[in-house]
PDB file of C-alpha atoms in Angstrom:
ATOM      1  CA  UNK A1231     144.265 -73.664-166.601  1.00 45.00           C
ATOM      2  CA  UNK A1232     144.309 -70.557-168.827  1.00 47.00           C
ATOM      3  CA  UNK A1233     143.551 -67.235-167.172  1.00 48.00           C
ATOM      4  CA  UNK A1234     140.007 -66.044-167.296  1.00 47.00           C
ATOM      5  CA  UNK A1235     138.457 -69.513-167.609  1.00 44.00           C
ATOM      6  CA  UNK A1236     135.680 -70.669-165.285  1.00 45.00           C
ATOM      7  CA  UNK A1237     135.343 -74.242-164.136  1.00 42.00           C
ATOM      8  CA  UNK A1238     131.891 -75.378-163.071  1.00 43.00           C
ATOM      9  CA  UNK A1239     131.549 -78.562-161.058  1.00 41.00           C
ATOM     10  CA  UNK A1240     128.107 -79.452-159.784  1.00 45.00           C
ATOM     11  CA  UNK A1241     126.802 -76.325-158.065  1.00 44.00           C
ATOM     12  CA  UNK A1242     130.199 -74.840-157.266  1.00 44.00           C
ATOM     13  CA  UNK A1243     131.715 -72.059-159.346  1.00 42.00           C
ATOM     14  CA  UNK A1244     135.453 -71.328-159.346  1.00 42.00           C
ATOM     15  CA  UNK A1245     136.380 -68.078-161.089  1.00 45.00           C
ATOM     16  CA  UNK A1246     140.020 -67.520-162.051  1.00 43.00           C
ATOM     17  CA  UNK A1247     141.041 -64.213-163.544  1.00 44.00           C
ATOM     18  CA  UNK A1248     144.439 -63.429-165.093  1.00 48.00           C
ATOM     19  CA  UNK A1249     146.889 -61.483-162.968  1.00 46.00           C
ATOM     20  CA  UNK A1250     146.769 -58.563-165.386  1.00 44.00           C
ATOM     21  CA  UNK A1251     143.002 -58.231-164.919  1.00 43.00           C
ATOM     22  CA  UNK A1252     142.872 -58.309-161.108  1.00 42.00           C
ATOM     23  CA  UNK A1253     144.395 -54.865-160.432  1.00 43.00           C
ATOM     24  CA  UNK A1254     142.057 -53.246-162.942  1.00 45.00           C
ATOM     25  CA  UNK A1255     139.024 -54.877-161.374  1.00 37.00           C
ATOM     26  CA  UNK A1256     140.151 -53.926-157.876  1.00 41.00           C
ATOM     27  CA  UNK A1257     140.625 -50.315-158.955  1.00 44.00           C
ATOM     28  CA  UNK A1258     137.119 -50.250-160.336  1.00 38.00           C
ATOM     29  CA  UNK A1259     135.785 -51.763-157.149  1.00 39.00           C
ATOM     30  CA  UNK A1260     137.444 -49.130-155.007  1.00 40.00           C
ATOM     31  CA  UNK A1261     135.975 -46.253-156.993  1.00 41.00           C
ATOM     32  CA  UNK A1262     132.433 -47.576-157.345  1.00 45.00           C
ATOM     33  CA  UNK A1263     130.598 -50.919-157.244  1.00 45.00           C
ATOM     34  CA  UNK A1264     130.597 -52.753-160.548  1.00 42.00           C
ATOM     35  CA  UNK A1265     127.638 -55.050-161.173  1.00 47.00           C
ATOM     36  CA  UNK A1266     128.598 -58.554-162.256  1.00 43.00           C
ATOM     37  CA  UNK A1267     126.341 -60.763-164.317  1.00 46.00           C
ATOM     38  CA  UNK A1268     126.790 -64.535-164.497  1.00 41.00           C
ATOM     39  CA  UNK A1269     125.462 -66.019-167.679  1.00 47.00           C
ATOM     40  CA  UNK A1270     124.922 -69.800-167.898  1.00 43.00           C
ATOM     41  CA  UNK A1271     125.015 -71.752-171.143  1.00 42.00           C
ATOM     42  CA  UNK A1272     123.918 -75.392-171.345  1.00 44.00           C
ATOM     43  CA  UNK A1273     124.565 -77.898-174.082  1.00 44.00           C
ATOM     44  CA  UNK A1274     123.305 -81.458-174.305  1.00 46.00           C
ATOM     45  CA  UNK A1275     125.748 -84.351-174.573  1.00 43.00           C
ATOM     46  CA  UNK A1276     123.994 -87.659-174.779  1.00 46.00           C
ATOM     47  CA  UNK A1277     121.593 -88.051-171.892  1.00 47.00           C
ATOM     48  CA  UNK A1278     123.477 -85.566-169.706  1.00 46.00           C
ATOM     49  CA  UNK A1279     124.030 -81.871-169.812  1.00 44.00           C
ATOM     50  CA  UNK A1280     127.227 -79.878-169.557  1.00 45.00           C
ATOM     51  CA  UNK A1281     127.033 -76.418-168.036  1.00 41.00           C
ATOM     52  CA  UNK A1282     129.411 -73.618-168.699  1.00 45.00           C
ATOM     53  CA  UNK A1283     129.257 -70.062-167.380  1.00 43.00           C
ATOM     54  CA  UNK A1284     130.552 -66.752-168.571  1.00 45.00           C
ATOM     55  CA  UNK A1285     131.363 -63.855-166.279  1.00 40.00           C
ATOM     56  CA  UNK A1286     130.735 -60.410-167.722  1.00 43.00           C
ATOM     57  CA  UNK A1287     130.778 -56.883-166.349  1.00 40.00           C
ATOM     58  CA  UNK A1288     127.568 -54.931-166.903  1.00 39.00           C
ATOM     59  CA  UNK A1289     127.955 -51.146-167.016  1.00 41.00           C
ATOM     60  CA  UNK A1290     125.865 -49.316-164.434  1.00 40.00           C
ATOM     61  CA  UNK A1291     122.847 -47.526-165.885  1.00 37.00           C
ATOM     62  CA  UNK A1292     122.834 -43.775-165.581  1.00 35.00           C
ATOM     63  CA  UNK A1293     120.662 -42.563-162.748  1.00 38.00           C
ATOM     64  CA  UNK A1294     117.525 -40.840-163.960  1.00 34.00           C
ATOM     65  CA  UNK A1295     117.115 -37.267-162.858  1.00 37.00           C
ATOM     66  CA  UNK A1296     114.243 -36.829-160.435  1.00 41.00           C
ATOM     67  CA  UNK A1297     112.133 -33.713-160.280  1.00 50.00           C
ATOM     68  CA  UNK A1298     111.372 -32.269-156.871  1.00 63.00           C
ATOM     69  CA  UNK A1299     107.670 -32.126-156.085  1.00 71.00           C
ATOM     70  CA  UNK A1300     106.652 -29.168-153.908  1.00 72.00           C
ATOM     71  CA  UNK A1301     105.377 -30.240-150.515  1.00 77.00           C
ATOM     72  CA  UNK A1302     102.447 -28.900-148.541  1.00 74.00           C
ATOM     73  CA  UNK A1303     103.173 -26.368-145.815  1.00 71.00           C
ATOM     74  CA  UNK A1304     101.115 -26.512-142.635  1.00 63.00           C
ATOM     75  CA  UNK A1305     100.198 -23.288-140.878  1.00 63.00           C
ATOM     76  CA  UNK A1306     100.196 -24.266-137.218  1.00 56.00           C
ATOM     77  CA  UNK A1307     101.190 -20.903-135.767  1.00 60.00           C
ATOM     78  CA  UNK A1308      98.899 -19.236-133.237  1.00 62.00           C
ATOM     79  CA  UNK A1309      97.045 -16.109-134.267  1.00 73.00           C
ATOM     80  CA  UNK A1310      94.259 -14.101-132.655  1.00 76.00           C
ATOM     81  CA  UNK A1311      92.386 -14.144-135.967  1.00 72.00           C
ATOM     82  CA  UNK A1312      92.027 -17.930-135.626  1.00 77.00           C
ATOM     83  CA  UNK A1313      90.167 -17.583-132.333  1.00 86.00           C
ATOM     84  CA  UNK A1314      86.372 -17.488-132.296  1.00 90.00           C
ATOM     85  CA  UNK A1315      85.335 -14.571-130.064  1.00 90.00           C
ATOM     86  CA  UNK A1316      81.814 -15.980-129.994  1.00 90.00           C
ATOM     87  CA  UNK A1317      83.032 -19.209-128.407  1.00 92.00           C
ATOM     88  CA  UNK A1318      85.247 -17.309-125.945  1.00 93.00           C
ATOM     89  CA  UNK A1319      82.508 -14.868-124.892  1.00 92.00           C
ATOM     90  CA  UNK A1320      79.889 -17.575-124.602  1.00 92.00           C
ATOM     91  CA  UNK A1321      82.179 -19.844-122.602  1.00 94.00           C
ATOM     92  CA  UNK A1322      83.286 -17.144-120.161  1.00 94.00           C
ATOM     93  CA  UNK A1323      79.754 -15.797-119.733  1.00 93.00           C
ATOM     94  CA  UNK A1324      78.185 -19.178-119.030  1.00 94.00           C
ATOM     95  CA  UNK A1325      80.996 -20.049-116.628  1.00 94.00           C
ATOM     96  CA  UNK A1326      80.474 -16.842-114.637  1.00 93.00           C
ATOM     97  CA  UNK A1327      76.721 -17.330-114.569  1.00 92.00           C
ATOM     98  CA  UNK A1328      76.995 -20.937-113.437  1.00 93.00           C
ATOM     99  CA  UNK A1329      79.441 -20.192-110.662  1.00 92.00           C
ATOM    100  CA  UNK A1330      77.573 -17.037-109.688  1.00 91.00           C
ATOM    101  CA  UNK A1331      74.304 -18.914-109.198  1.00 90.00           C
ATOM    102  CA  UNK A1332      76.096 -21.683-107.322  1.00 91.00           C
ATOM    103  CA  UNK A1333      77.758 -19.179-104.983  1.00 90.00           C
ATOM    104  CA  UNK A1334      74.513 -17.239-104.519  1.00 88.00           C
ATOM    105  CA  UNK A1335      72.711 -20.353-103.256  1.00 89.00           C
ATOM    106  CA  UNK A1336      75.734 -21.340-101.143  1.00 87.00           C
ATOM    107  CA  UNK A1337      76.370 -24.456-103.207  1.00 86.00           C
ATOM    108  CA  UNK A1338      79.825 -23.138-104.125  1.00 89.00           C
ATOM    109  CA  UNK A1339      82.183 -20.972-102.071  1.00 90.00           C
ATOM    110  CA  UNK A1340      82.542 -17.238-102.687  1.00 85.00           C
ATOM    111  CA  UNK A1341      79.026 -15.978-102.031  1.00 87.00           C
ATOM    112  CA  UNK A1342      80.401 -12.426-101.605  1.00 88.00           C
ATOM    113  CA  UNK A1343      81.430 -12.460-105.292  1.00 89.00           C
ATOM    114  CA  UNK A1344      78.241 -13.944-106.657  1.00 88.00           C
ATOM    115  CA  UNK A1345      76.660 -10.581-107.501  1.00 90.00           C
ATOM    116  CA  UNK A1346      79.713  -9.481-109.526  1.00 91.00           C
ATOM    117  CA  UNK A1347      79.867 -12.775-111.419  1.00 91.00           C
ATOM    118  CA  UNK A1348      76.173 -12.591-112.253  1.00 92.00           C
ATOM    119  CA  UNK A1349      76.471  -8.940-113.293  1.00 92.00           C
ATOM    120  CA  UNK A1350      79.305  -9.590-115.769  1.00 93.00           C
ATOM    121  CA  UNK A1351      78.371 -13.126-116.755  1.00 92.00           C
ATOM    122  CA  UNK A1352      74.974 -12.284-118.181  1.00 93.00           C
ATOM    123  CA  UNK A1353      76.101  -9.619-120.728  1.00 94.00           C
ATOM    124  CA  UNK A1354      79.163 -11.687-121.716  1.00 94.00           C
ATOM    125  CA  UNK A1355      76.926 -14.654-122.478  1.00 94.00           C
ATOM    126  CA  UNK A1356      74.583 -12.469-124.555  1.00 95.00           C
ATOM    127  CA  UNK A1357      77.499 -10.948-126.526  1.00 94.00           C
ATOM    128  CA  UNK A1358      78.990 -14.400-127.078  1.00 93.00           C
ATOM    129  CA  UNK A1359      75.725 -15.754-128.452  1.00 94.00           C
ATOM    130  CA  UNK A1360      75.373 -12.752-130.780  1.00 94.00           C
ATOM    131  CA  UNK A1361      78.934 -13.169-132.104  1.00 92.00           C
ATOM    132  CA  UNK A1362      78.435 -16.887-132.558  1.00 91.00           C
ATOM    133  CA  UNK A1363      75.261 -16.292-134.533  1.00 92.00           C
ATOM    134  CA  UNK A1364      76.955 -13.758-136.848  1.00 92.00           C
ATOM    135  CA  UNK A1365      80.167 -15.784-137.121  1.00 92.00           C
ATOM    136  CA  UNK A1366      81.671 -16.704-140.491  1.00 91.00           C
ATOM    137  CA  UNK A1367      84.256 -19.448-140.173  1.00 92.00           C
ATOM    138  CA  UNK A1368      87.571 -19.261-142.039  1.00 93.00           C
ATOM    139  CA  UNK A1369      88.063 -21.334-145.179  1.00 94.00           C
ATOM    140  CA  UNK A1370      90.839 -23.938-145.486  1.00 93.00           C
ATOM    141  CA  UNK A1371      94.089 -22.764-147.083  1.00 93.00           C
ATOM    142  CA  UNK A1372      96.432 -25.138-148.934  1.00 91.00           C
ATOM    143  CA  UNK A1373      99.935 -23.760-149.417  1.00 91.00           C
ATOM    144  CA  UNK A1374     102.787 -25.370-151.336  1.00 91.00           C
ATOM    145  CA  UNK A1375     106.375 -24.812-150.261  1.00 88.00           C
ATOM    146  CA  UNK A1376     107.481 -23.128-153.491  1.00 87.00           C
ATOM    147  CA  UNK A1377     104.498 -20.752-153.347  1.00 89.00           C
ATOM    148  CA  UNK A1378     105.293 -19.815-149.763  1.00 88.00           C
ATOM    149  CA  UNK A1379     108.786 -18.696-150.756  1.00 87.00           C
ATOM    150  CA  UNK A1380     107.392 -16.532-153.572  1.00 90.00           C
ATOM    151  CA  UNK A1381     104.530 -14.969-151.617  1.00 90.00           C
ATOM    152  CA  UNK A1382     106.420 -12.110-149.968  1.00 88.00           C
ATOM    153  CA  UNK A1383     108.187 -10.879-153.094  1.00 88.00           C
ATOM    154  CA  UNK A1384     105.631 -11.705-155.796  1.00 91.00           C
ATOM    155  CA  UNK A1385     102.133 -11.534-154.275  1.00 92.00           C
ATOM    156  CA  UNK A1386     100.452  -8.159-154.679  1.00 94.00           C
ATOM    157  CA  UNK A1387      99.102  -6.352-151.582  1.00 94.00           C
ATOM    158  CA  UNK A1388      95.537  -7.148-152.638  1.00 95.00           C
ATOM    159  CA  UNK A1389      96.265 -10.878-152.940  1.00 95.00           C
ATOM    160  CA  UNK A1390      97.855 -10.865-149.492  1.00 94.00           C
ATOM    161  CA  UNK A1391      94.819  -9.055-148.090  1.00 94.00           C
ATOM    162  CA  UNK A1392      92.429 -11.525-149.722  1.00 95.00           C
ATOM    163  CA  UNK A1393      94.281 -14.456-148.170  1.00 94.00           C
ATOM    164  CA  UNK A1394      94.343 -12.772-144.761  1.00 92.00           C
ATOM    165  CA  UNK A1395      90.600 -11.976-144.860  1.00 92.00           C
ATOM    166  CA  UNK A1396      89.319 -15.419-145.791  1.00 94.00           C
ATOM    167  CA  UNK A1397      91.428 -17.501-143.363  1.00 93.00           C
ATOM    168  CA  UNK A1398      90.193 -15.684-140.248  1.00 92.00           C
ATOM    169  CA  UNK A1399      86.870 -15.425-138.444  1.00 91.00           C
ATOM    170  CA  UNK A1400      84.582 -12.681-139.706  1.00 89.00           C
ATOM    171  CA  UNK A1401      81.394 -11.313-138.166  1.00 89.00           C
ATOM    172  CA  UNK A1402      78.348  -9.852-139.882  1.00 85.00           C
ATOM    173  CA  UNK A1403      79.243 -10.923-143.435  1.00 84.00           C
ATOM    174  CA  UNK A1404      77.002 -13.365-145.281  1.00 84.00           C
ATOM    175  CA  UNK A1405      79.971 -15.044-146.906  1.00 90.00           C
ATOM    176  CA  UNK A1406      83.638 -14.517-147.700  1.00 93.00           C
ATOM    177  CA  UNK A1407      84.449 -12.006-150.471  1.00 93.00           C
ATOM    178  CA  UNK A1408      80.811 -10.950-150.397  1.00 92.00           C
ATOM    179  CA  UNK A1409      81.448  -7.411-151.663  1.00 91.00           C
ATOM    180  CA  UNK A1410      83.705  -8.618-154.483  1.00 93.00           C
ATOM    181  CA  UNK A1411      81.238 -11.259-155.662  1.00 94.00           C
ATOM    182  CA  UNK A1412      78.379  -8.776-155.467  1.00 93.00           C
ATOM    183  CA  UNK A1413      80.143  -6.424-157.900  1.00 93.00           C
ATOM    184  CA  UNK A1414      81.446  -9.134-160.214  1.00 94.00           C
ATOM    185  CA  UNK A1415      78.222 -11.139-160.576  1.00 94.00           C
ATOM    186  CA  UNK A1416      75.872  -8.117-160.199  1.00 92.00           C
ATOM    187  CA  UNK A1417      73.233  -9.699-157.979  1.00 91.00           C
ATOM    188  CA  UNK A1418      69.708  -8.879-159.135  1.00 85.00           C
ATOM    189  CA  UNK A1419      70.839  -6.538-161.924  1.00 87.00           C
ATOM    190  CA  UNK A1420      70.507  -6.809-165.668  1.00 85.00           C
ATOM    191  CA  UNK A1421      72.918  -9.430-166.975  1.00 85.00           C
ATOM    192  CA  UNK A1422      73.640 -10.568-163.434  1.00 90.00           C
ATOM    193  CA  UNK A1423      72.588 -13.563-161.384  1.00 92.00           C
ATOM    194  CA  UNK A1424      70.108 -13.989-158.521  1.00 92.00           C
ATOM    195  CA  UNK A1425      71.468 -13.600-155.035  1.00 91.00           C
ATOM    196  CA  UNK A1426      70.485 -17.160-154.160  1.00 91.00           C
ATOM    197  CA  UNK A1427      72.739 -18.458-156.983  1.00 92.00           C
ATOM    198  CA  UNK A1428      75.836 -16.700-155.662  1.00 93.00           C
ATOM    199  CA  UNK A1429      79.003 -18.839-155.573  1.00 95.00           C
ATOM    200  CA  UNK A1430      80.324 -19.759-152.133  1.00 95.00           C
ATOM    201  CA  UNK A1431      84.057 -19.777-151.394  1.00 96.00           C
ATOM    202  CA  UNK A1432      85.077 -23.248-150.178  1.00 95.00           C
ATOM    203  CA  UNK A1433      88.879 -23.002-149.945  1.00 95.00           C
ATOM    204  CA  UNK A1434      91.932 -21.207-151.309  1.00 96.00           C
ATOM    205  CA  UNK A1435      95.205 -22.608-152.614  1.00 94.00           C
ATOM    206  CA  UNK A1436      98.647 -21.045-153.039  1.00 95.00           C
ATOM    207  CA  UNK A1437     100.703 -22.536-155.834  1.00 93.00           C
ATOM    208  CA  UNK A1438     103.265 -21.695-158.522  1.00 92.00           C
ATOM    209  CA  UNK A1439     102.468 -21.727-162.235  1.00 92.00           C
ATOM    210  CA  UNK A1440     104.573 -23.430-164.885  1.00 90.00           C
ATOM    211  CA  UNK A1441     106.318 -20.149-165.695  1.00 89.00           C
ATOM    212  CA  UNK A1442     107.236 -19.754-162.002  1.00 91.00           C
ATOM    213  CA  UNK A1443     104.679 -17.114-160.999  1.00 92.00           C
ATOM    214  CA  UNK A1444     102.777 -16.864-157.740  1.00 95.00           C
ATOM    215  CA  UNK A1445      99.119 -17.885-158.008  1.00 95.00           C
ATOM    216  CA  UNK A1446      96.251 -17.645-155.528  1.00 96.00           C
ATOM    217  CA  UNK A1447      93.437 -20.032-156.442  1.00 96.00           C
ATOM    218  CA  UNK A1448      89.896 -19.335-155.219  1.00 96.00           C
ATOM    219  CA  UNK A1449      87.731 -22.467-155.188  1.00 96.00           C
ATOM    220  CA  UNK A1450      83.986 -21.744-155.321  1.00 96.00           C
ATOM    221  CA  UNK A1451      80.960 -23.976-155.083  1.00 95.00           C
ATOM    222  CA  UNK A1452      78.189 -22.883-157.443  1.00 93.00           C
ATOM    223  CA  UNK A1453      75.482 -25.464-158.086  1.00 92.00           C
ATOM    224  CA  UNK A1454      73.285 -23.069-160.073  1.00 91.00           C
ATOM    225  CA  UNK A1455      76.057 -21.695-162.329  1.00 92.00           C
ATOM    226  CA  UNK A1456      77.959 -22.935-165.354  1.00 92.00           C
ATOM    227  CA  UNK A1457      81.556 -22.493-166.435  1.00 94.00           C
ATOM    228  CA  UNK A1458      80.408 -19.895-168.970  1.00 93.00           C
ATOM    229  CA  UNK A1459      79.115 -17.726-166.112  1.00 93.00           C
ATOM    230  CA  UNK A1460      82.647 -17.514-164.759  1.00 95.00           C
ATOM    231  CA  UNK A1461      84.340 -17.202-168.155  1.00 94.00           C
ATOM    232  CA  UNK A1462      82.335 -14.152-169.190  1.00 93.00           C
ATOM    233  CA  UNK A1463      83.359 -12.439-165.913  1.00 94.00           C
ATOM    234  CA  UNK A1464      87.039 -13.360-166.126  1.00 95.00           C
ATOM    235  CA  UNK A1465      88.026  -9.782-166.956  1.00 94.00           C
ATOM    236  CA  UNK A1466      86.015  -8.503-163.983  1.00 95.00           C
ATOM    237  CA  UNK A1467      87.923 -10.801-161.637  1.00 95.00           C
ATOM    238  CA  UNK A1468      91.205  -9.427-162.979  1.00 95.00           C
ATOM    239  CA  UNK A1469      89.967  -5.839-162.692  1.00 94.00           C
ATOM    240  CA  UNK A1470      88.598  -6.160-159.155  1.00 94.00           C
ATOM    241  CA  UNK A1471      91.583  -7.992-157.673  1.00 94.00           C
ATOM    242  CA  UNK A1472      94.131  -6.057-159.735  1.00 87.00           C
ATOM    243  CA  UNK A1473      96.278  -4.345-160.645  1.00 91.00           C
ATOM    244  CA  UNK A1474      99.214  -6.554-161.481  1.00 92.00           C
ATOM    245  CA  UNK A1475      97.380  -9.851-161.826  1.00 93.00           C
ATOM    246  CA  UNK A1476      95.925 -12.082-164.533  1.00 94.00           C
ATOM    247  CA  UNK A1477      92.726 -14.047-163.899  1.00 95.00           C
ATOM    248  CA  UNK A1478      91.976 -17.516-165.252  1.00 94.00           C
ATOM    249  CA  UNK A1479      88.884 -19.630-164.611  1.00 95.00           C
ATOM    250  CA  UNK A1480      88.410 -23.366-164.804  1.00 94.00           C
ATOM    251  CA  UNK A1481      86.093 -26.216-163.848  1.00 92.00           C
ATOM    252  CA  UNK A1482      86.895 -28.383-160.853  1.00 87.00           C
ATOM    253  CA  UNK A1483      85.220 -31.485-159.491  1.00 85.00           C
ATOM    254  CA  UNK A1484      81.425 -31.689-159.376  1.00 84.00           C
ATOM    255  CA  UNK A1485      80.045 -28.175-158.711  1.00 87.00           C
ATOM    256  CA  UNK A1486      83.417 -26.559-157.941  1.00 94.00           C
ATOM    257  CA  UNK A1487      84.953 -23.778-160.022  1.00 96.00           C
ATOM    258  CA  UNK A1488      88.443 -22.325-159.745  1.00 95.00           C
ATOM    259  CA  UNK A1489      89.465 -18.717-160.235  1.00 96.00           C
ATOM    260  CA  UNK A1490      93.248 -18.433-160.547  1.00 96.00           C
ATOM    261  CA  UNK A1491      94.667 -15.016-159.658  1.00 96.00           C
ATOM    262  CA  UNK A1492      98.207 -15.015-161.093  1.00 96.00           C
ATOM    263  CA  UNK A1493     100.638 -12.295-160.084  1.00 94.00           C
ATOM    264  CA  UNK A1494     102.470 -10.673-162.999  1.00 92.00           C
ATOM    265  CA  UNK A1495     105.473  -9.838-160.816  1.00 87.00           C
ATOM    266  CA  UNK A1496     108.634 -11.484-162.135  1.00 81.00           C
ATOM    267  CA  UNK A1497     110.418 -13.228-159.224  1.00 76.00           C
ATOM    268  CA  UNK A1498     113.818 -12.823-160.896  1.00 75.00           C
ATOM    269  CA  UNK A1499     113.309  -9.097-161.407  1.00 69.00           C
ATOM    270  CA  UNK A1500     112.116  -8.563-157.838  1.00 47.00           C
ATOM    271  CA  UNK A1501     115.074 -10.376-156.324  1.00 48.00           C
ATOM    272  CA  UNK A1502     117.676  -8.304-158.180  1.00 44.00           C
TER     273      UNK A1502
END
């Protein structure tokens, strides 16, 4: 039988290659897998059919280049700023009061310490309740991996301070960035907005722009405002949180609005 022919009998396939072809195919197989495609051709002869097959080598398609998508970075490290002093003070105070009363009435041991526990437990409970009442919880922060690597060398000191202030517990403030929003939106002044319509910071996001610049995104909820209210104060955002940044505003989902504070620091220039 001539080299390279294929004999098909029933469902069995016998492939014979010429001796000159085998070394070349084995060399290809050693370097990388070569996909083989078996093509069947049928032709009718009377009432029966005759099948013949052809073996061909199909070149491997070039692998498409995949772009790396930045992943989210979780901030699980412990920090004192993440602790609610109101919860701590209230918990310690109530514990001392409870044990102090129990020891005073001889329900619990340590009656000789009951006076001290009652003396310190009462003011600690009062302070804890006051702190809890005036407590402002931190807002969620979403950080992408590429933004985290650019933060230290590209984020301005003001942007770092803004991030640090809004992700920790605060006491006595009505809302996060209250002083900044008061100056930008001019509560109760001519051309300003009413205090009750003030935007409320819901979360922040650290990301990298298309031209590889660090960006801190402030996401506000403002049911009584429109996008035009933010657009006409875009320059004020840049002025208040500057220098060295560019401010952009945009509309998010439902009643959410985004203020993008983009650092003008060139990462390539700062690394050299």
